[in-house]
Amino acid sequence: MKIDFDINKNSHIPIFFQIQKTIREKIQDNELKPGTQLPTERELCKQLNISRVTIRKAIRGLIAEGYCTNENGKGTFVSKKKLKTNIFDLEGTSDFLTKRGLSFETKVIKDDIILPNDELKDKLGVLDNDKVLYIKRLRIIEKEPMMLEKAYLPLKKYPKLKNKKFNNSLYDILKETYNLYPDHAEGIFEILLAGEDESRLLNIKLNSLLLVKKGLVYTKENKILEYNKTYFRADKFKFVY
Amino acid sequence: MKIDFDINKNSHIPIFFQIQKTIREKIQDNELKPGTQLPTERELCKQLNISRVTIRKAIRGLIAEGYCTNENGKGTFVSKKKLKTNIFDLEGTSDFLTKRGLSFETKVIKDDIILPNDELKDKLGVLDNDKVLYIKRLRIIEKEPMMLEKAYLPLKKYPKLKNKKFNNSLYDILKETYNLYPDHAEGIFEILLAGEDESRLLNIKLNSLLLVKKGLVYTKENKILEYNKTYFRADKFKFVY
DNA sequence: AAGTGGTCTAGACCACTGT
DNA sequence: CAGTGGTCTAGACCACTTT
């Protein structure tokens, strides 16, 4: 795969950005199709007579934009299109994925009973000794880890949840056990970078972009169902509203 | 301003990330307060005996996370806290800012009549020859450019908008002129990186993080008011829902 | 063993800011 | 002018994957 470049080394626009722009436009124009391997960093160095640090800066930009991915020992590839998801949809992730014919799997990373820290006391309105059920789950879509979900539930209100299995929908369990349905939610979302834990679990690099949603889910009667934190890989998702 | 570090050069955790983490935690713990100048890159090189490229990688991470900002010729500084905004609030940005006692200014960058491209024909449901009013405005909050808004309105429906001034609320003008109110909206949002245009106008660097919202705003009667694209500086905003 | 990306070094020159 | 961050170079070693 050879790419034509038209780089002006004396432009006020940085070289790394010219390279990034050239490749980005070829991907947008579908000249470079999803799955295609880009030339290796060292090939680009030789072809353009530009140092590897600069080439890497361009590629890092393309990765942050979601246009490329790379893997150690393999190479750099054009990404698939981003998945569209409704971040505020309370119907559950499972339905959403099934509708689109995507295979997925939910892996329970943690299923613990913990004591609340200040954040949880504030959000869930529980006291120092009120135990909290903490469920940390990884959503794997088409064999790729895509979302990390942390759910915190006041065990005092939902004691029957102890010893349940959380491989499937948490909301289904709440329906069956307590006849409670999610109705509305409130919270915040922002862009964060992957730390050690998130990068290991989501199989992405340190400082990869994440969109993180944190908030409370309520029933129709304004009863708190859970406090939830969800980490979406920003390179893989667009969000509809 | 001297910072204590405990860097392990033989750890499997990259050096740049250890530095980034150390500084991040000191900012989170309020040991380093907003506005404080960090040691210069070259000072950190000397203190830690680490090359400048590595130091810069750590600082770039802190900037992407929104913890720091830097200015050419000046130095690197601890950022203020992110502003919370309701991205879906249709009451208008002005009210939101006034309530919080923040000074702001709206600068009209462009106010043109254009012919629709494919995207606009699709979104606005107009034909090749139906002219579109294109308003590009910069929102400057507390003297700092923070948001870039592009509004596209079908001129056929709203011919009286020609030659209006758009320094203030677009929705106010629609109220006065056509007695139309924004009621609901739909669209997508995602994370993008600043290109040449956005970085120049928002006074940020190339590849700075942006949260971009694109969508249609409707009246109660499902009449299209505008197609809107808003670029938020991701380092400056959190979003409530 | 050869090739890939990931990290890091020690330097250089530039544009911009302040004095 | 000296000091700052922004970009770039030409190399090095590492961990990983493929052959």
Short mmCIF file of C-alpha atoms (C1' of nucleotides) in Angstrom, two decimals:
data_model
loop_
_atom_site.label_atom_id
_atom_site.label_comp_id
_atom_site.label_asym_id
_atom_site.label_seq_id
_atom_site.Cartn_x
_atom_site.Cartn_y
_atom_site.Cartn_z
CA MET A 1 0.00 0.00 0.00
CA LYS A 2 1.70 3.12 -1.28
CA ILE A 3 0.37 6.57 -0.43
CA ASP A 4 1.04 9.76 -2.37
CA PHE A 5 2.03 12.73 -0.29
CA ASP A 6 2.50 16.38 -1.06
CA ILE A 7 4.41 17.67 1.94
CA ASN A 8 5.75 21.20 2.15
CA LYS A 9 8.58 21.23 4.69
CA ASN A 10 8.68 25.02 4.80
CA SER A 11 4.98 25.57 5.41
CA HIS A 12 3.85 27.17 8.65
CA ILE A 13 1.62 24.11 9.03
CA PRO A 14 3.60 21.48 10.93
CA ILE A 15 4.80 18.50 8.90
CA PHE A 16 3.12 16.00 11.23
CA PHE A 17 -0.20 17.71 10.60
CA GLN A 18 0.21 17.70 6.83
CA ILE A 19 0.85 13.95 6.94
CA GLN A 20 -2.08 13.37 9.26
CA LYS A 21 -4.36 15.44 7.01
CA THR A 22 -3.29 13.62 3.84
CA ILE A 23 -3.98 10.20 5.30
CA ARG A 24 -7.20 11.34 6.96
CA GLU A 25 -8.57 12.64 3.66
CA LYS A 26 -7.72 9.42 1.85
CA ILE A 27 -9.62 7.50 4.51
CA GLN A 28 -12.58 9.88 4.34
CA ASP A 29 -12.63 9.55 0.53
CA ASN A 30 -12.54 5.77 0.93
CA GLU A 31 -9.31 5.51 -1.03
CA LEU A 32 -8.01 3.75 2.06
CA LYS A 33 -10.62 1.26 3.20
CA PRO A 34 -11.27 -0.08 6.72
CA GLY A 35 -8.90 -2.91 7.55
CA THR A 36 -6.21 -1.77 5.11
CA GLN A 37 -2.72 -1.75 6.54
CA LEU A 38 -0.89 1.56 6.30
CA PRO A 39 2.78 1.63 5.36
CA THR A 40 4.92 0.96 8.43
CA GLU A 41 6.35 3.90 10.30
CA ARG A 42 9.83 3.14 8.99
CA GLU A 43 8.59 2.91 5.41
CA LEU A 44 6.98 6.32 5.73
CA CYS A 45 10.24 7.69 7.19
CA LYS A 46 12.13 6.48 4.14
CA GLN A 47 9.52 7.53 1.57
CA LEU A 48 9.10 11.05 2.96
CA ASN A 49 12.61 11.43 4.34
CA ILE A 50 11.17 12.47 7.66
CA SER A 51 12.11 11.27 11.12
CA ARG A 52 10.14 8.60 12.85
CA VAL A 53 9.10 10.83 15.76
CA THR A 54 7.28 13.10 13.32
CA ILE A 55 5.62 10.22 11.50
CA ARG A 56 4.48 8.82 14.83
CA LYS A 57 2.99 12.15 15.85
CA ALA A 58 0.83 12.10 12.71
CA ILE A 59 -0.27 8.51 13.34
CA ARG A 60 -1.01 9.24 16.98
CA GLY A 61 -3.34 12.00 15.77
CA LEU A 62 -5.14 9.65 13.39
CA ILE A 63 -5.56 7.14 16.19
CA ALA A 64 -6.98 9.78 18.53
CA GLU A 65 -9.41 10.81 15.79
CA GLY A 66 -10.53 7.21 15.49
CA TYR A 67 -9.36 6.79 11.87
CA CYS A 68 -6.62 4.27 12.63
CA THR A 69 -5.63 1.67 15.15
CA ASN A 70 -2.30 0.00 15.62
CA GLU A 71 -0.99 -3.06 17.30
CA ASN A 72 2.44 -3.76 18.62
CA GLY A 73 4.27 -6.14 16.32
CA LYS A 74 1.59 -6.01 13.62
CA GLY A 75 1.22 -2.56 12.11
CA THR A 76 -1.17 0.34 11.64
CA PHE A 77 -4.61 -0.19 10.10
CA VAL A 78 -7.57 1.86 8.92
CA SER A 79 -10.36 1.62 11.51
CA LYS A 80 -13.92 0.58 10.98
CA LYS A 81 -16.57 3.27 11.29
CA LYS A 82 -17.58 4.34 14.78
CA LEU A 83 -20.59 2.64 16.36
CA LYS A 84 -23.54 4.87 17.08
CA THR A 85 -25.02 4.40 20.53
CA ASN A 86 -27.57 6.18 22.63
CA ILE A 87 -25.70 7.05 25.78
CA PHE A 88 -28.90 7.92 27.59
CA ASP A 89 -30.92 4.93 26.54
CA LEU A 90 -32.03 3.06 29.62
CA GLU A 91 -33.35 0.06 27.72
CA GLY A 92 -30.03 -1.61 28.28
CA THR A 93 -27.00 -2.20 26.14
CA SER A 94 -28.01 -5.76 25.27
CA ASP A 95 -31.13 -4.82 23.29
CA PHE A 96 -29.25 -2.14 21.44
CA LEU A 97 -26.56 -4.53 20.27
CA THR A 98 -28.90 -7.39 19.45
CA LYS A 99 -30.97 -5.12 17.21
CA ARG A 100 -27.89 -4.31 15.18
CA GLY A 101 -26.94 -7.94 14.87
CA LEU A 102 -23.70 -7.48 16.78
CA SER A 103 -22.29 -10.27 18.86
CA PHE A 104 -21.35 -9.33 22.38
CA GLU A 105 -20.33 -10.71 25.69
CA THR A 106 -20.36 -9.33 29.23
CA LYS A 107 -17.48 -10.18 31.50
CA VAL A 108 -17.85 -9.60 35.22
CA ILE A 109 -14.56 -8.18 36.47
CA LYS A 110 -15.64 -7.55 40.02
CA ASP A 111 -18.70 -8.32 42.12
CA ASP A 112 -18.02 -7.09 45.62
CA ILE A 113 -19.60 -5.67 48.70
CA ILE A 114 -17.82 -2.49 49.71
CA LEU A 115 -18.10 0.36 52.17
CA PRO A 116 -18.99 3.69 50.60
CA ASN A 117 -16.43 6.41 50.06
CA ASP A 118 -17.39 10.08 50.12
CA GLU A 119 -18.50 10.06 46.49
CA LEU A 120 -20.84 7.12 47.03
CA LYS A 121 -22.23 8.48 50.29
CA ASP A 122 -23.05 11.69 48.49
CA LYS A 123 -24.56 10.13 45.38
CA LEU A 124 -26.41 7.18 46.87
CA GLY A 125 -27.36 8.94 50.08
CA VAL A 126 -26.06 6.13 52.26
CA LEU A 127 -24.25 6.21 55.61
CA ASP A 128 -20.76 5.09 56.59
CA ASN A 129 -21.83 1.57 57.48
CA ASP A 130 -24.36 1.00 54.71
CA LYS A 131 -22.82 -1.56 52.45
CA VAL A 132 -22.75 -1.03 48.72
CA LEU A 133 -22.84 -3.63 45.96
CA TYR A 134 -20.13 -2.88 43.41
CA ILE A 135 -20.29 -4.53 40.01
CA LYS A 136 -17.58 -3.89 37.46
CA ARG A 137 -18.29 -5.33 34.01
CA LEU A 138 -16.59 -5.26 30.65
CA ARG A 139 -18.69 -5.18 27.48
CA ILE A 140 -17.02 -7.02 24.66
CA ILE A 141 -18.54 -6.33 21.24
CA GLU A 142 -17.51 -8.42 18.24
CA LYS A 143 -14.64 -9.85 20.29
CA GLU A 144 -13.32 -6.39 21.15
CA PRO A 145 -13.59 -4.78 24.61
CA MET A 146 -15.51 -1.57 24.07
CA MET A 147 -17.08 -0.33 27.29
CA LEU A 148 -16.34 -0.57 30.99
CA GLU A 149 -19.27 -0.25 33.35
CA LYS A 150 -19.19 0.26 37.09
CA ALA A 151 -22.48 -0.02 38.97
CA TYR A 152 -22.98 0.86 42.64
CA LEU A 153 -26.18 -0.20 44.40
CA PRO A 154 -27.29 0.41 48.00
CA LEU A 155 -27.44 -3.09 49.45
CA LYS A 156 -29.71 -1.99 52.25
CA LYS A 157 -32.44 -1.38 49.70
CA TYR A 158 -31.65 -4.38 47.52
CA PRO A 159 -30.40 -7.14 49.86
CA LYS A 160 -31.65 -9.89 47.53
CA LEU A 161 -29.02 -8.95 44.99
CA LYS A 162 -26.32 -10.65 47.03
CA ASN A 163 -24.99 -13.72 45.30
CA LYS A 164 -26.76 -13.00 42.02
CA LYS A 165 -24.92 -13.53 38.76
CA PHE A 166 -24.43 -10.37 36.71
CA ASN A 167 -23.48 -11.80 33.35
CA ASN A 168 -26.70 -10.51 31.88
CA SER A 169 -28.82 -7.43 32.30
CA LEU A 170 -28.72 -5.81 35.72
CA TYR A 171 -32.04 -4.17 34.98
CA ASP A 172 -33.62 -7.56 34.21
CA ILE A 173 -32.55 -8.76 37.64
CA LEU A 174 -34.01 -5.67 39.28
CA LYS A 175 -37.26 -6.26 37.41
CA GLU A 176 -37.49 -9.90 38.44
CA THR A 177 -36.42 -9.39 42.02
CA TYR A 178 -37.98 -6.08 42.97
CA ASN A 179 -40.25 -5.22 40.04
CA LEU A 180 -38.35 -1.99 39.57
CA TYR A 181 -37.75 -0.34 36.21
CA PRO A 182 -35.27 2.34 35.21
CA ASP A 183 -37.13 5.46 34.16
CA HIS A 184 -34.84 8.47 34.05
CA ALA A 185 -31.27 9.43 34.83
CA GLU A 186 -29.11 12.43 35.58
CA GLY A 187 -25.40 13.03 35.75
CA ILE A 188 -22.44 14.30 33.82
CA PHE A 189 -20.21 13.15 31.02
CA GLU A 190 -16.79 14.31 29.98
CA ILE A 191 -13.68 13.27 28.14
CA LEU A 192 -10.99 11.52 30.14
CA LEU A 193 -7.83 9.59 29.29
CA ALA A 194 -7.31 5.91 30.00
CA GLY A 195 -5.24 5.16 33.09
CA GLU A 196 -3.62 1.87 34.00
CA ASP A 197 -6.80 0.02 34.90
CA GLU A 198 -8.90 1.15 31.94
CA SER A 199 -6.13 0.60 29.42
CA ARG A 200 -5.49 -2.93 30.63
CA LEU A 201 -9.15 -3.94 30.64
CA LEU A 202 -10.15 -2.24 27.41
CA ASN A 203 -6.95 -3.35 25.72
CA ILE A 204 -6.01 0.17 24.70
CA LYS A 205 -2.97 2.30 25.30
CA LEU A 206 -2.36 4.58 28.26
CA ASN A 207 -3.89 8.02 27.59
CA SER A 208 -6.33 6.71 25.00
CA LEU A 209 -9.45 8.83 24.80
CA LEU A 210 -12.52 7.83 26.74
CA LEU A 211 -15.95 9.37 27.06
CA VAL A 212 -17.03 8.83 30.63
CA LYS A 213 -20.61 9.08 31.83
CA LYS A 214 -21.37 9.19 35.56
CA GLY A 215 -24.81 9.44 37.02
CA LEU A 216 -27.79 8.21 38.96
CA VAL A 217 -30.56 6.05 37.50
CA TYR A 218 -34.02 6.41 39.00
CA THR A 219 -37.37 4.66 38.85
CA LYS A 220 -40.57 6.50 37.94
CA GLU A 221 -41.11 7.09 41.66
CA ASN A 222 -37.69 8.76 41.93
CA LYS A 223 -36.21 5.85 43.82
CA ILE A 224 -32.46 5.44 43.19
CA LEU A 225 -31.69 2.24 41.30
CA GLU A 226 -27.96 2.65 40.90
CA TYR A 227 -25.06 5.01 40.60
CA ASN A 228 -23.32 4.20 37.36
CA LYS A 229 -20.03 5.02 35.67
CA THR A 230 -19.55 3.98 32.07
CA TYR A 231 -16.33 4.32 30.12
CA PHE A 232 -16.76 4.35 26.33
CA ARG A 233 -13.83 4.07 23.95
CA ALA A 234 -14.00 7.41 22.15
CA ASP A 235 -12.42 5.94 19.02
CA LYS A 236 -15.25 3.44 18.69
CA PHE A 237 -18.40 5.39 19.50
CA LYS A 238 -20.54 8.24 18.34
CA PHE A 239 -23.47 9.13 20.52
CA VAL A 240 -26.98 9.96 19.43
CA TYR A 241 -29.39 12.08 21.43
CA MET B 1 7.53 25.81 42.45
CA LYS B 2 9.36 22.59 43.17
CA ILE B 3 7.65 19.22 42.80
CA ASP B 4 8.72 15.98 44.47
CA PHE B 5 8.84 12.96 42.20
CA ASP B 6 9.33 9.30 42.85
CA ILE B 7 10.14 7.91 39.41
CA ASN B 8 11.15 4.33 38.82
CA LYS B 9 13.03 4.15 35.54
CA ASN B 10 12.85 0.36 35.44
CA SER B 11 9.13 0.04 36.01
CA HIS B 12 6.96 -1.48 33.30
CA ILE B 13 4.90 1.71 33.60
CA PRO B 14 6.35 4.24 31.16
CA ILE B 15 8.27 7.13 32.67
CA PHE B 16 6.09 9.73 30.96
CA PHE B 17 3.04 8.22 32.61
CA GLN B 18 4.61 8.18 36.06
CA ILE B 19 5.42 11.88 35.73
CA GLN B 20 1.94 12.65 34.44
CA LYS B 21 0.35 10.72 37.30
CA THR B 22 2.46 12.43 39.96
CA ILE B 23 1.55 15.90 38.75
CA ARG B 24 -2.09 14.95 38.20
CA GLU B 25 -2.43 13.72 41.76
CA LYS B 26 -0.88 16.87 43.18
CA ILE B 27 -3.39 18.93 41.23
CA GLN B 28 -6.29 16.72 42.35
CA ASP B 29 -5.13 17.03 45.97
CA ASN B 30 -4.97 20.80 45.53
CA GLU B 31 -1.26 20.85 46.38
CA LEU B 32 -0.90 22.55 43.02
CA LYS B 33 -3.58 25.21 42.73
CA PRO B 34 -5.21 26.59 39.58
CA GLY B 35 -3.07 29.28 38.01
CA THR B 36 0.19 27.98 39.51
CA GLN B 37 3.05 27.77 37.06
CA LEU B 38 4.67 24.37 36.78
CA PRO B 39 8.45 24.06 36.50
CA THR B 40 9.55 24.65 32.91
CA GLU B 41 10.15 21.63 30.72
CA ARG B 42 13.88 22.17 30.86
CA GLU B 43 13.84 22.46 34.66
CA LEU B 44 12.03 19.13 34.89
CA CYS B 45 14.58 17.60 32.51
CA LYS B 46 17.39 18.68 34.79
CA GLN B 47 15.65 17.76 38.05
CA LEU B 48 14.64 14.27 36.90
CA ASN B 49 17.52 13.70 34.50
CA ILE B 50 15.05 12.78 31.80
CA SER B 51 14.94 13.94 28.21
CA ARG B 52 12.67 16.74 27.14
CA VAL B 53 10.64 14.59 24.74
CA THR B 54 9.55 12.40 27.65
CA ILE B 55 8.72 15.37 29.88
CA ARG B 56 6.68 16.87 27.05
CA LYS B 57 4.75 13.64 26.58
CA ALA B 58 3.69 13.78 30.24
CA ILE B 59 2.66 17.42 29.96
CA ARG B 60 0.77 16.77 26.73
CA GLY B 61 -1.23 14.15 28.62
CA LEU B 62 -2.04 16.57 31.44
CA ILE B 63 -3.18 19.14 28.89
CA ALA B 64 -5.41 16.60 27.13
CA GLU B 65 -6.90 15.69 30.49
CA GLY B 66 -7.66 19.36 31.10
CA TYR B 67 -5.41 19.67 34.15
CA CYS B 68 -2.90 22.03 32.57
CA THR B 69 -2.59 24.61 29.86
CA ASN B 70 0.52 26.08 28.35
CA GLU B 71 1.39 29.08 26.30
CA ASN B 72 4.28 29.56 23.99
CA GLY B 73 6.85 31.83 25.57
CA LYS B 74 5.16 31.82 28.96
CA GLY B 75 5.08 28.40 30.55
CA THR B 76 2.79 25.64 31.76
CA PHE B 77 0.05 26.35 34.28
CA VAL B 78 -2.50 24.46 36.35
CA SER B 79 -5.95 24.89 34.76
CA LYS B 80 -9.11 26.11 36.37
CA LYS B 81 -11.87 23.60 36.93
CA LYS B 82 -14.00 22.62 33.95
CA LEU B 83 -17.25 24.49 33.36
CA LYS B 84 -20.41 22.43 33.61
CA THR B 85 -22.86 23.01 30.80
CA ASN B 86 -26.01 21.39 29.59
CA ILE B 87 -25.26 20.43 26.04
CA PHE B 88 -28.92 19.73 25.32
CA ASP B 89 -30.32 22.82 26.92
CA LEU B 90 -32.25 24.79 24.33
CA GLU B 91 -32.74 27.83 26.54
CA GLY B 92 -29.66 29.33 24.98
CA THR B 93 -26.10 29.74 26.06
CA SER B 94 -26.60 33.33 27.16
CA ASP B 95 -29.00 32.53 30.01
CA PHE B 96 -26.78 29.74 31.19
CA LEU B 97 -23.76 31.98 31.46
CA THR B 98 -25.57 34.94 32.94
CA LYS B 99 -26.95 32.76 35.75
CA ARG B 100 -23.42 31.77 36.70
CA GLY B 101 -22.22 35.35 36.68
CA LEU B 102 -19.78 34.73 33.86
CA SER B 103 -18.94 37.48 31.41
CA PHE B 104 -19.18 36.51 27.79
CA GLU B 105 -19.18 37.86 24.30
CA THR B 106 -20.38 36.51 20.97
CA LYS B 107 -18.30 37.23 17.91
CA VAL B 108 -19.85 36.71 14.50
CA ILE B 109 -17.18 35.12 12.29
CA LYS B 110 -19.35 34.59 9.26
CA ASP B 111 -22.87 35.55 8.23
CA ASP B 112 -23.37 34.32 4.68
CA ILE B 113 -25.92 33.02 2.27
CA ILE B 114 -24.71 29.74 0.78
CA LEU B 115 -25.91 26.94 -1.44
CA PRO B 116 -26.43 23.64 0.35
CA ASN B 117 -23.97 20.77 0.09
CA ASP B 118 -25.12 17.17 0.37
CA GLU B 119 -25.03 17.21 4.15
CA LEU B 120 -27.27 20.30 4.34
CA LYS B 121 -29.68 19.05 1.69
CA ASP B 122 -30.07 15.87 3.70
CA LYS B 123 -30.45 17.48 7.10
CA LEU B 124 -32.50 20.54 6.23
CA GLY B 125 -34.50 18.86 3.48
CA VAL B 126 -33.79 21.63 0.99
CA LEU B 127 -33.11 21.49 -2.74
CA ASP B 128 -30.05 22.43 -4.76
CA ASN B 129 -31.14 26.02 -5.31
CA ASP B 130 -32.66 26.69 -1.91
CA LYS B 131 -30.35 29.14 -0.24
CA VAL B 132 -29.17 28.56 3.28
CA LEU B 133 -28.25 31.13 5.90
CA TYR B 134 -24.93 30.21 7.48
CA ILE B 135 -23.94 31.84 10.75
CA LYS B 136 -20.60 31.01 12.34
CA ARG B 137 -20.11 32.45 15.81
CA LEU B 138 -17.47 32.26 18.48
CA ARG B 139 -18.48 32.26 22.14
CA ILE B 140 -15.91 34.00 24.29
CA ILE B 141 -16.33 33.35 28.01
CA GLU B 142 -14.30 35.36 30.54
CA LYS B 143 -12.13 36.65 27.68
CA GLU B 144 -11.36 33.11 26.48
CA PRO B 145 -12.78 31.57 23.29
CA MET B 146 -14.61 28.45 24.43
CA MET B 147 -17.16 27.34 21.86
CA LEU B 148 -17.59 27.57 18.12
CA GLU B 149 -21.13 27.42 16.78
CA LYS B 150 -22.24 26.96 13.22
CA ALA B 151 -25.93 27.44 12.45
CA TYR B 152 -27.60 26.62 9.13
CA LEU B 153 -31.11 27.89 8.46
CA PRO B 154 -33.31 27.38 5.38
CA LEU B 155 -33.70 30.88 4.03
CA LYS B 156 -36.81 29.95 2.09
CA LYS B 157 -38.64 29.45 5.36
CA TYR B 158 -37.03 32.37 7.16
CA PRO B 159 -36.43 35.10 4.54
CA LYS B 160 -36.75 37.89 7.11
CA LEU B 161 -33.51 36.79 8.73
CA LYS B 162 -31.48 38.35 5.93
CA ASN B 163 -29.51 41.33 7.14
CA LYS B 164 -30.23 40.67 10.80
CA LYS B 165 -27.45 41.06 13.34
CA PHE B 166 -26.51 37.85 15.14
CA ASN B 167 -24.49 39.21 18.03
CA ASN B 168 -27.14 38.08 20.43
CA SER B 169 -29.45 35.12 20.72
CA LEU B 170 -30.50 33.53 17.45
CA TYR B 171 -33.52 32.08 19.21
CA ASP B 172 -34.59 35.52 20.40
CA ILE B 173 -34.57 36.71 16.81
CA LEU B 174 -36.65 33.73 15.71
CA LYS B 175 -39.11 34.49 18.50
CA GLU B 176 -39.44 38.14 17.57
CA THR B 177 -39.59 37.60 13.83
CA TYR B 178 -41.55 34.40 13.44
CA ASN B 179 -42.84 33.66 16.95
CA LEU B 180 -41.06 30.30 16.82
CA TYR B 181 -39.53 28.59 19.84
CA PRO B 182 -37.02 25.76 20.03
CA ASP B 183 -38.63 22.75 21.64
CA HIS B 184 -36.59 19.62 21.03
CA ALA B 185 -33.51 18.43 19.20
CA GLU B 186 -31.86 15.33 17.85
CA GLY B 187 -28.44 14.55 16.53
CA ILE B 188 -25.09 13.09 17.44
CA PHE B 189 -22.03 14.08 19.40
CA GLU B 190 -18.53 12.72 19.33
CA ILE B 191 -14.94 13.57 20.12
CA LEU B 192 -12.91 15.20 17.36
CA LEU B 193 -9.55 16.95 17.18
CA ALA B 194 -9.06 20.59 16.32
CA GLY B 195 -8.03 21.25 12.71
CA GLU B 196 -6.58 24.45 11.32
CA ASP B 197 -9.78 26.47 11.43
CA GLU B 198 -10.91 25.44 14.91
CA SER B 199 -7.48 25.81 16.44
CA ARG B 200 -7.05 29.31 15.05
CA LEU B 201 -10.47 30.53 16.17
CA LEU B 202 -10.50 28.86 19.57
CA ASN B 203 -6.88 29.78 20.18
CA ILE B 204 -5.87 26.19 20.88
CA LYS B 205 -3.29 23.90 19.38
CA LEU B 206 -3.76 21.61 16.42
CA ASN B 207 -5.20 18.27 17.55
CA SER B 208 -6.62 19.69 20.76
CA LEU B 209 -9.64 17.75 21.94
CA LEU B 210 -13.11 18.95 21.04
CA LEU B 211 -16.53 17.59 21.82
CA VAL B 212 -18.64 18.22 18.76
CA LYS B 213 -22.43 18.18 18.73
CA LYS B 214 -24.31 18.15 15.42
CA GLY B 215 -28.05 18.10 15.12
CA LEU B 216 -31.43 19.52 14.20
CA VAL B 217 -33.47 21.82 16.42
CA TYR B 218 -37.24 21.67 16.07
CA THR B 219 -40.27 23.60 17.24
CA LYS B 220 -43.14 21.95 19.12
CA GLU B 221 -44.82 21.41 15.75
CA ASN B 222 -41.75 19.56 14.44
CA LYS B 223 -40.75 22.40 12.17
CA ILE B 224 -37.01 22.58 11.60
CA LEU B 225 -35.52 25.71 13.13
CA GLU B 226 -31.87 25.09 12.36
CA TYR B 227 -29.14 22.57 11.76
CA ASN B 228 -26.46 23.25 14.28
CA LYS B 229 -22.85 22.23 14.88
CA THR B 230 -21.22 23.22 18.14
CA TYR B 231 -17.57 22.68 18.99
CA PHE B 232 -16.80 22.65 22.71
CA ARG B 233 -13.27 22.74 24.07
CA ALA B 234 -13.06 19.40 25.85
CA ASP B 235 -10.51 20.74 28.32
CA LYS B 236 -12.95 23.39 29.50
CA PHE B 237 -16.30 21.64 29.73
CA LYS B 238 -18.13 18.89 31.51
CA PHE B 239 -21.65 18.19 30.36
CA VAL B 240 -24.70 17.55 32.49
CA TYR B 241 -27.70 15.57 31.37
"C1'" DA C 1 15.36 -14.03 12.90
"C1'" DA C 2 13.15 -10.19 11.02
"C1'" DG C 3 9.76 -6.81 11.34
"C1'" DT C 4 6.39 -4.17 13.97
"C1'" DG C 5 5.06 -0.38 17.13
"C1'" DG C 6 6.47 1.80 22.13
"C1'" DT C 7 9.66 4.36 24.60
"C1'" DC C 8 13.56 7.19 25.28
"C1'" DT C 9 17.85 10.08 24.43
"C1'" DA C 10 20.57 14.36 23.42
"C1'" DG C 11 20.68 17.45 20.73
"C1'" DA C 12 18.93 21.38 17.20
"C1'" DC C 13 16.29 25.30 15.40
"C1'" DC C 14 12.00 27.99 15.42
"C1'" DA C 15 8.29 31.43 17.12
"C1'" DC C 16 6.75 33.70 20.79
"C1'" DT C 17 6.98 36.28 25.38
"C1'" DG C 18 8.91 39.10 28.65
"C1'" DT C 19 12.60 42.36 30.23
"C1'" DC D 1 18.14 39.63 24.98
"C1'" DA D 2 17.20 35.30 27.62
"C1'" DG D 3 13.62 32.12 28.50
"C1'" DT D 4 9.50 29.65 27.10
"C1'" DG D 5 7.05 26.04 24.56
"C1'" DG D 6 6.67 23.80 19.41
"C1'" DT D 7 8.77 21.07 16.11
"C1'" DC D 8 12.11 18.03 14.25
"C1'" DT D 9 16.28 14.88 13.75
"C1'" DA D 10 18.95 10.48 13.90
"C1'" DG D 11 19.71 7.31 16.45
"C1'" DA D 12 18.94 3.46 20.38
"C1'" DC D 13 16.76 -0.33 22.95
"C1'" DC D 14 12.54 -2.82 24.25
"C1'" DA D 15 8.29 -6.00 23.82
"C1'" DC D 16 5.63 -8.05 20.78
"C1'" DT D 17 4.12 -10.77 16.45
"C1'" DT D 18 4.99 -13.26 12.36
"C1'" DT D 19 7.70 -16.26 9.51
#
